Amino acid sequence: MSSVNKAVILAAGLGTRFLPFTKAVGKEMLPIIDTPTILYHVEECVASGISDIIICVKEDKPEIEKFFTRDEEYEKYLISTGHKDYADLIKYVSTLANIYFVTIDKPVGIGYTLYQCKDLLGDDPFVVILGDDLIINKGGEPVTKQLIDAYETCHHPLIGVQTVAPERTKKYGIIKPGKVEGRLIEVKGMIEKPKDNPPSNYACLGRYLLEKDIFTAIENTKPGAGNEIQLTDALTKIDSLYAYDFIGKRYDIGDKEEFVKATIDLALDREDIGPAIKEYIKSIK
Ligand code: G1P
């Protein structure tokens, strides 16, 4: 059995970049065809051996909890109207894992949001997934499994990173790398959204594997970039931190262009509509 079986998905952001949609619905419910992105995150956890998932949600956006809560009446209705396949599908969604919800009262940074899960997480190591970052590793291990495997080798907290183009470093938490061994990189420091002189082009892309010492670090972290309690700033206070250069294609689903690209890529991969979409794209002048 894996040494890591808990994860936190942070889905309590404002989603400003996707207004007006996000006025009423959280951006994690944006569907890639018929599948909300948060279901991809939960499936990534389950495929990585995680059984207990905490989802941090905003008080005024109850749809994520509704989506994952079992509705036996609706299942019965679907069966009675000849749609057993859909009944199975919605049952699958609500029985995938043990899912717990934590309601976040104010949007003051992902460090603050994560801290609200402290008591539920106890002493165990856990994965953190940022709801914006959809990472697909077609035919290979999900990014969360890659981090868990790396953790079982190095036994230190880890950040999932990939290199980004130099002009994009100002959008991310950027690490200062130390010794590199294969995909494992020693972290000598980190800066949240460096305006200039980034310490590298290794960007944190929404996956972390952390231990309980992060909570003491958050307690000692003052508001940083954007006047928010930044997880990046708290991570710099951890004794021994590593990064893992994961394999997979990452989409920022809070960005309109990347959301459309994710939709196209994943539509093309589907057996039911993929061939028709491919033909359609070819036909566009
Ligand atoms: C957050 C983190 C940042 C990370 C990014 C990845 O920033 O603070 O370190 O690189 O997610 O998506 P946000 O995009 O929420 O401003």
Short mmCIF file of C-alpha atoms and ligand atoms in Angstrom, two decimals:
data_model
loop_
_atom_site.label_atom_id
_atom_site.label_comp_id
_atom_site.label_asym_id
_atom_site.label_seq_id
_atom_site.Cartn_x
_atom_site.Cartn_y
_atom_site.Cartn_z
CA MET A 1 0.00 0.00 0.00
CA SER A 2 1.14 3.52 -0.78
CA SER A 3 2.43 5.67 2.09
CA VAL A 4 0.29 8.56 0.85
CA ASN A 5 -3.48 8.20 0.77
CA LYS A 6 -4.78 11.71 1.40
CA ALA A 7 -5.12 14.65 -0.96
CA VAL A 8 -6.47 18.18 -0.82
CA ILE A 9 -7.92 19.82 -3.91
CA LEU A 10 -8.02 23.60 -3.66
CA ALA A 11 -11.15 24.73 -5.49
CA ALA A 12 -12.08 27.89 -3.63
CA GLY A 13 -10.63 30.58 -5.90
CA LEU A 14 -12.70 33.45 -7.29
CA GLY A 15 -12.23 32.43 -10.94
CA THR A 16 -12.08 36.09 -11.99
CA ARG A 17 -10.46 35.30 -15.36
CA PHE A 18 -13.52 33.27 -16.35
CA LEU A 19 -16.25 35.79 -15.54
CA PRO A 20 -19.15 35.96 -16.21
CA PHE A 21 -19.39 32.13 -16.01
CA THR A 22 -17.79 32.03 -12.56
CA LYS A 23 -20.31 34.46 -11.05
CA ALA A 24 -22.61 31.50 -10.47
CA VAL A 25 -20.45 28.38 -10.91
CA GLY A 26 -16.91 27.56 -9.71
CA LYS A 27 -14.37 27.29 -12.53
CA GLU A 28 -13.50 23.73 -11.42
CA MET A 29 -16.95 22.79 -12.77
CA LEU A 30 -16.05 24.04 -16.26
CA PRO A 31 -16.67 20.94 -18.35
CA ILE A 32 -14.21 19.41 -20.75
CA ILE A 33 -17.04 18.13 -22.98
CA ASP A 34 -19.17 16.39 -20.29
CA THR A 35 -16.64 16.08 -17.47
CA PRO A 36 -16.00 18.86 -14.94
CA THR A 37 -12.27 19.45 -14.54
CA ILE A 38 -12.50 18.62 -10.85
CA LEU A 39 -13.52 15.07 -11.79
CA TYR A 40 -10.20 14.75 -13.66
CA HIS A 41 -8.45 15.76 -10.42
CA VAL A 42 -10.37 13.24 -8.32
CA GLU A 43 -9.69 10.49 -10.90
CA GLU A 44 -5.99 11.42 -10.89
CA CYS A 45 -5.97 10.92 -7.09
CA VAL A 46 -7.81 7.60 -7.23
CA ALA A 47 -5.54 6.29 -10.02
CA SER A 48 -2.60 7.22 -7.76
CA GLY A 49 -3.85 5.13 -4.80
CA ILE A 50 -5.45 7.97 -2.81
CA SER A 51 -8.63 7.10 -0.93
CA ASP A 52 -9.41 10.24 1.09
CA ILE A 53 -9.86 13.56 -0.66
CA ILE A 54 -10.62 16.94 0.88
CA ILE A 55 -12.04 19.52 -1.50
CA CYS A 56 -11.86 23.17 -0.40
CA VAL A 57 -14.85 25.04 -1.76
CA LYS A 58 -16.35 28.51 -1.62
CA GLU A 59 -19.43 28.95 0.54
CA ASP A 60 -21.55 30.45 -2.25
CA LYS A 61 -20.70 27.73 -4.81
CA PRO A 62 -22.35 24.52 -3.55
CA GLU A 63 -22.32 22.75 -6.95
CA ILE A 64 -19.06 20.84 -6.41
CA GLU A 65 -20.45 19.17 -3.29
CA LYS A 66 -23.72 18.44 -5.07
CA PHE A 67 -21.82 16.90 -7.98
CA PHE A 68 -19.99 14.39 -5.77
CA THR A 69 -22.90 13.60 -3.42
CA ARG A 70 -24.81 10.39 -4.14
CA ASP A 71 -28.38 10.88 -5.38
CA GLU A 72 -30.10 7.50 -5.28
CA GLU A 73 -33.48 8.94 -6.22
CA TYR A 74 -32.02 10.30 -9.46
CA GLU A 75 -30.25 6.99 -10.14
CA LYS A 76 -33.60 5.17 -9.73
CA TYR A 77 -35.29 7.65 -12.03
CA LEU A 78 -32.62 7.16 -14.72
CA ILE A 79 -32.95 3.37 -14.47
CA SER A 80 -36.76 3.60 -14.69
CA THR A 81 -36.50 5.67 -17.86
CA GLY A 82 -34.12 3.24 -19.56
CA HIS A 83 -30.83 5.03 -18.80
CA LYS A 84 -28.96 2.52 -16.64
CA ASP A 85 -25.65 3.61 -18.23
CA TYR A 86 -26.15 7.19 -16.97
CA ALA A 87 -27.31 5.90 -13.57
CA ASP A 88 -24.04 3.92 -13.34
CA LEU A 89 -22.08 6.98 -14.39
CA ILE A 90 -23.46 9.29 -11.69
CA LYS A 91 -23.09 6.51 -9.08
CA TYR A 92 -19.45 6.07 -10.15
CA VAL A 93 -18.77 9.79 -9.62
CA SER A 94 -20.20 9.77 -6.09
CA THR A 95 -18.53 6.54 -4.97
CA LEU A 96 -15.02 7.05 -6.37
CA ALA A 97 -13.37 8.04 -3.09
CA ASN A 98 -14.12 9.30 0.42
CA ILE A 99 -14.63 12.98 -0.29
CA TYR A 100 -14.83 15.63 2.43
CA PHE A 101 -15.62 19.30 1.93
CA VAL A 102 -14.10 22.26 3.71
CA THR A 103 -15.78 25.62 3.18
CA ILE A 104 -13.41 28.54 2.84
CA ASP A 105 -14.63 31.87 4.20
CA LYS A 106 -12.26 34.29 2.45
CA PRO A 107 -10.06 34.27 -0.67
CA VAL A 108 -6.78 35.31 0.92
CA GLY A 109 -4.36 32.88 -0.67
CA ILE A 110 -3.75 29.17 -1.12
CA GLY A 111 -1.59 29.05 2.02
CA TYR A 112 -4.59 30.20 4.05
CA THR A 113 -6.94 27.79 2.25
CA LEU A 114 -4.68 24.80 2.84
CA TYR A 115 -4.32 25.71 6.52
CA GLN A 116 -8.09 25.23 6.96
CA CYS A 117 -7.55 21.47 6.32
CA LYS A 118 -4.92 21.05 9.06
CA ASP A 119 -7.10 19.11 11.52
CA LEU A 120 -8.53 16.77 8.89
CA LEU A 121 -5.05 15.88 7.59
CA GLY A 122 -3.54 15.00 10.97
CA ASP A 123 0.03 13.65 10.87
CA ASP A 124 -0.02 11.97 7.46
CA PRO A 125 1.75 13.16 4.31
CA PHE A 126 -0.68 14.46 1.69
CA VAL A 127 -0.90 15.64 -1.90
CA VAL A 128 -2.09 19.15 -2.76
CA ILE A 129 -3.74 19.80 -6.11
CA LEU A 130 -4.51 23.30 -7.38
CA GLY A 131 -7.89 23.23 -9.10
CA ASP A 132 -6.65 25.34 -12.03
CA ASP A 133 -3.95 22.94 -13.14
CA LEU A 134 -5.15 20.07 -15.29
CA ILE A 135 -2.27 17.67 -15.98
CA ILE A 136 -2.68 14.82 -18.42
CA ASN A 137 -0.05 12.11 -18.91
CA LYS A 138 -1.60 10.10 -21.72
CA GLY A 139 -0.87 6.39 -21.31
CA GLY A 140 1.51 6.97 -18.38
CA GLU A 141 1.45 7.42 -14.59
CA PRO A 142 -0.65 10.38 -13.39
CA VAL A 143 1.42 13.26 -12.01
CA THR A 144 0.24 12.55 -8.45
CA LYS A 145 1.50 8.94 -8.70
CA GLN A 146 4.84 10.23 -10.01
CA LEU A 147 5.17 12.47 -6.93
CA ILE A 148 4.19 9.65 -4.55
CA ASP A 149 6.79 7.33 -6.12
CA ALA A 150 9.45 10.05 -5.83
CA TYR A 151 8.45 10.66 -2.18
CA GLU A 152 8.81 6.97 -1.38
CA THR A 153 12.38 7.18 -2.67
CA CYS A 154 13.52 10.51 -1.18
CA HIS A 155 11.21 10.89 1.89
CA HIS A 156 11.12 14.68 1.60
CA PRO A 157 8.29 17.08 0.69
CA LEU A 158 8.09 17.67 -3.04
CA ILE A 159 6.80 20.20 -5.55
CA GLY A 160 5.77 19.22 -9.08
CA VAL A 161 7.63 21.41 -11.58
CA GLN A 162 8.25 21.77 -15.28
CA THR A 163 10.35 24.24 -17.19
CA VAL A 164 8.45 27.13 -18.78
CA ALA A 165 9.50 29.73 -21.37
CA PRO A 166 11.54 32.55 -19.72
CA GLU A 167 8.84 35.17 -20.42
CA ARG A 168 6.30 33.07 -18.50
CA THR A 169 8.23 32.74 -15.23
CA LYS A 170 6.49 35.82 -13.80
CA LYS A 171 3.20 33.87 -13.71
CA TYR A 172 4.40 31.12 -11.37
CA GLY A 173 6.20 30.11 -8.20
CA ILE A 174 9.79 29.60 -9.41
CA ILE A 175 12.36 27.44 -7.64
CA LYS A 176 16.05 28.07 -7.13
CA PRO A 177 17.48 24.66 -7.99
CA GLY A 178 20.35 22.91 -6.23
CA LYS A 179 21.66 19.44 -7.04
CA VAL A 180 19.77 17.60 -9.83
CA GLU A 181 19.51 13.78 -9.87
CA GLY A 182 17.42 12.55 -12.77
CA ARG A 183 14.02 14.22 -12.36
CA LEU A 184 14.59 15.05 -8.69
CA ILE A 185 15.84 18.57 -7.95
CA GLU A 186 17.01 19.95 -4.64
CA VAL A 187 15.20 23.22 -3.84
CA LYS A 188 17.45 25.97 -2.48
CA GLY A 189 14.77 28.69 -2.49
CA MET A 190 11.56 29.82 -4.18
CA ILE A 191 10.01 33.05 -5.35
CA GLU A 192 6.34 33.63 -6.09
CA LYS A 193 5.84 35.31 -9.48
CA PRO A 194 9.28 36.95 -9.82
CA LYS A 195 9.01 40.24 -11.75
CA ASP A 196 12.61 39.97 -12.96
CA ASN A 197 15.72 37.81 -12.49
CA PRO A 198 13.92 34.48 -11.93
CA PRO A 199 16.20 31.98 -10.16
CA SER A 200 15.46 29.38 -12.90
CA ASN A 201 12.67 28.52 -15.31
CA TYR A 202 11.40 25.59 -13.22
CA ALA A 203 7.80 26.56 -12.40
CA CYS A 204 5.54 25.03 -9.72
CA LEU A 205 2.54 23.76 -11.67
CA GLY A 206 -0.11 22.93 -9.13
CA ARG A 207 1.03 19.67 -7.49
CA TYR A 208 2.72 19.32 -4.10
CA LEU A 209 3.38 16.42 -1.74
CA LEU A 210 3.69 17.85 1.76
CA GLU A 211 4.09 16.89 5.40
CA LYS A 212 2.52 18.43 8.49
CA ASP A 213 5.43 20.87 9.02
CA ILE A 214 3.90 23.03 6.28
CA PHE A 215 1.26 24.15 8.79
CA THR A 216 3.81 25.63 11.21
CA ALA A 217 5.43 27.28 8.18
CA ILE A 218 2.07 28.80 7.13
CA GLU A 219 1.52 30.09 10.69
CA ASN A 220 4.82 31.97 10.32
CA THR A 221 4.08 33.35 6.85
CA LYS A 222 2.99 36.95 6.35
CA PRO A 223 0.90 38.05 3.33
CA GLY A 224 3.12 38.19 0.22
CA ALA A 225 2.44 38.63 -3.52
CA GLY A 226 -1.08 40.00 -4.11
CA ASN A 227 -1.33 40.53 -0.32
CA GLU A 228 -2.18 36.81 -0.03
CA ILE A 229 -0.81 34.10 2.29
CA GLN A 230 1.28 32.36 -0.36
CA LEU A 231 2.02 28.64 -0.17
CA THR A 232 5.28 29.39 -2.00
CA ASP A 233 6.45 31.66 0.85
CA ALA A 234 5.56 29.00 3.44
CA LEU A 235 7.46 26.35 1.45
CA THR A 236 10.68 28.38 1.75
CA LYS A 237 10.49 27.81 5.52
CA ILE A 238 10.57 24.00 5.21
CA ASP A 239 13.87 22.30 6.11
CA SER A 240 14.40 19.92 3.25
CA LEU A 241 12.43 20.45 0.07
CA TYR A 242 12.72 18.84 -3.36
CA ALA A 243 11.07 19.36 -6.73
CA TYR A 244 10.12 16.69 -9.22
CA ASP A 245 10.19 17.45 -12.94
CA PHE A 246 7.03 15.52 -13.78
CA ILE A 247 5.94 14.02 -17.10
CA GLY A 248 2.63 15.24 -18.51
CA LYS A 249 0.94 18.05 -20.37
CA ARG A 250 -0.34 20.82 -18.13
CA TYR A 251 -3.23 23.15 -18.94
CA ASP A 252 -4.22 26.23 -16.92
CA ILE A 253 -7.97 25.80 -17.13
CA GLY A 254 -8.52 29.29 -15.69
CA ASP A 255 -6.99 30.67 -18.89
CA LYS A 256 -9.44 30.86 -21.82
CA GLU A 257 -6.97 29.84 -24.51
CA GLU A 258 -5.61 26.88 -22.56
CA PHE A 259 -9.10 25.78 -21.60
CA VAL A 260 -10.08 25.59 -25.27
CA LYS A 261 -6.85 23.73 -26.10
CA ALA A 262 -7.56 21.19 -23.32
CA THR A 263 -11.07 20.74 -24.66
CA ILE A 264 -9.80 20.13 -28.20
CA ASP A 265 -7.01 17.73 -27.13
CA LEU A 266 -9.28 15.69 -24.91
CA ALA A 267 -12.12 15.68 -27.45
CA LEU A 268 -9.72 14.30 -30.08
CA ASP A 269 -8.72 11.51 -27.68
CA ARG A 270 -12.29 10.30 -27.22
CA GLU A 271 -13.55 7.31 -29.12
CA ASP A 272 -17.12 8.61 -29.37
CA ILE A 273 -16.55 12.10 -30.81
CA GLY A 274 -12.78 12.19 -31.55
CA PRO A 275 -12.89 11.14 -35.23
CA ALA A 276 -15.75 13.55 -36.05
CA ILE A 277 -14.00 16.48 -34.32
CA LYS A 278 -10.78 15.70 -36.20
CA GLU A 279 -12.62 15.80 -39.53
CA TYR A 280 -14.31 19.03 -38.50
CA ILE A 281 -11.02 20.73 -37.55
CA LYS A 282 -9.49 19.66 -40.88
CA SER A 283 -12.45 21.22 -42.70
CA ILE A 284 -12.06 24.65 -41.05
CA LYS A 285 -10.72 27.16 -43.57
C1 G1P B 1 -0.51 29.45 -7.92
C2 G1P B 1 0.76 29.38 -7.09
C3 G1P B 1 2.00 29.44 -7.98
C4 G1P B 1 1.93 28.33 -9.02
C5 G1P B 1 0.61 28.43 -9.82
C6 G1P B 1 0.45 27.24 -10.74
O1 G1P B 1 -0.61 30.74 -8.49
O2 G1P B 1 0.76 30.46 -6.15
O3 G1P B 1 3.16 29.28 -7.20
O4 G1P B 1 3.05 28.41 -9.87
O5 G1P B 1 -0.53 28.46 -8.94
O6 G1P B 1 -0.73 27.31 -11.46
P1 G1P B 1 -2.00 31.30 -9.12
O7 G1P B 1 -2.03 30.84 -10.54
O8 G1P B 1 -3.11 30.74 -8.29
O9 G1P B 1 -1.90 32.79 -9.01
#
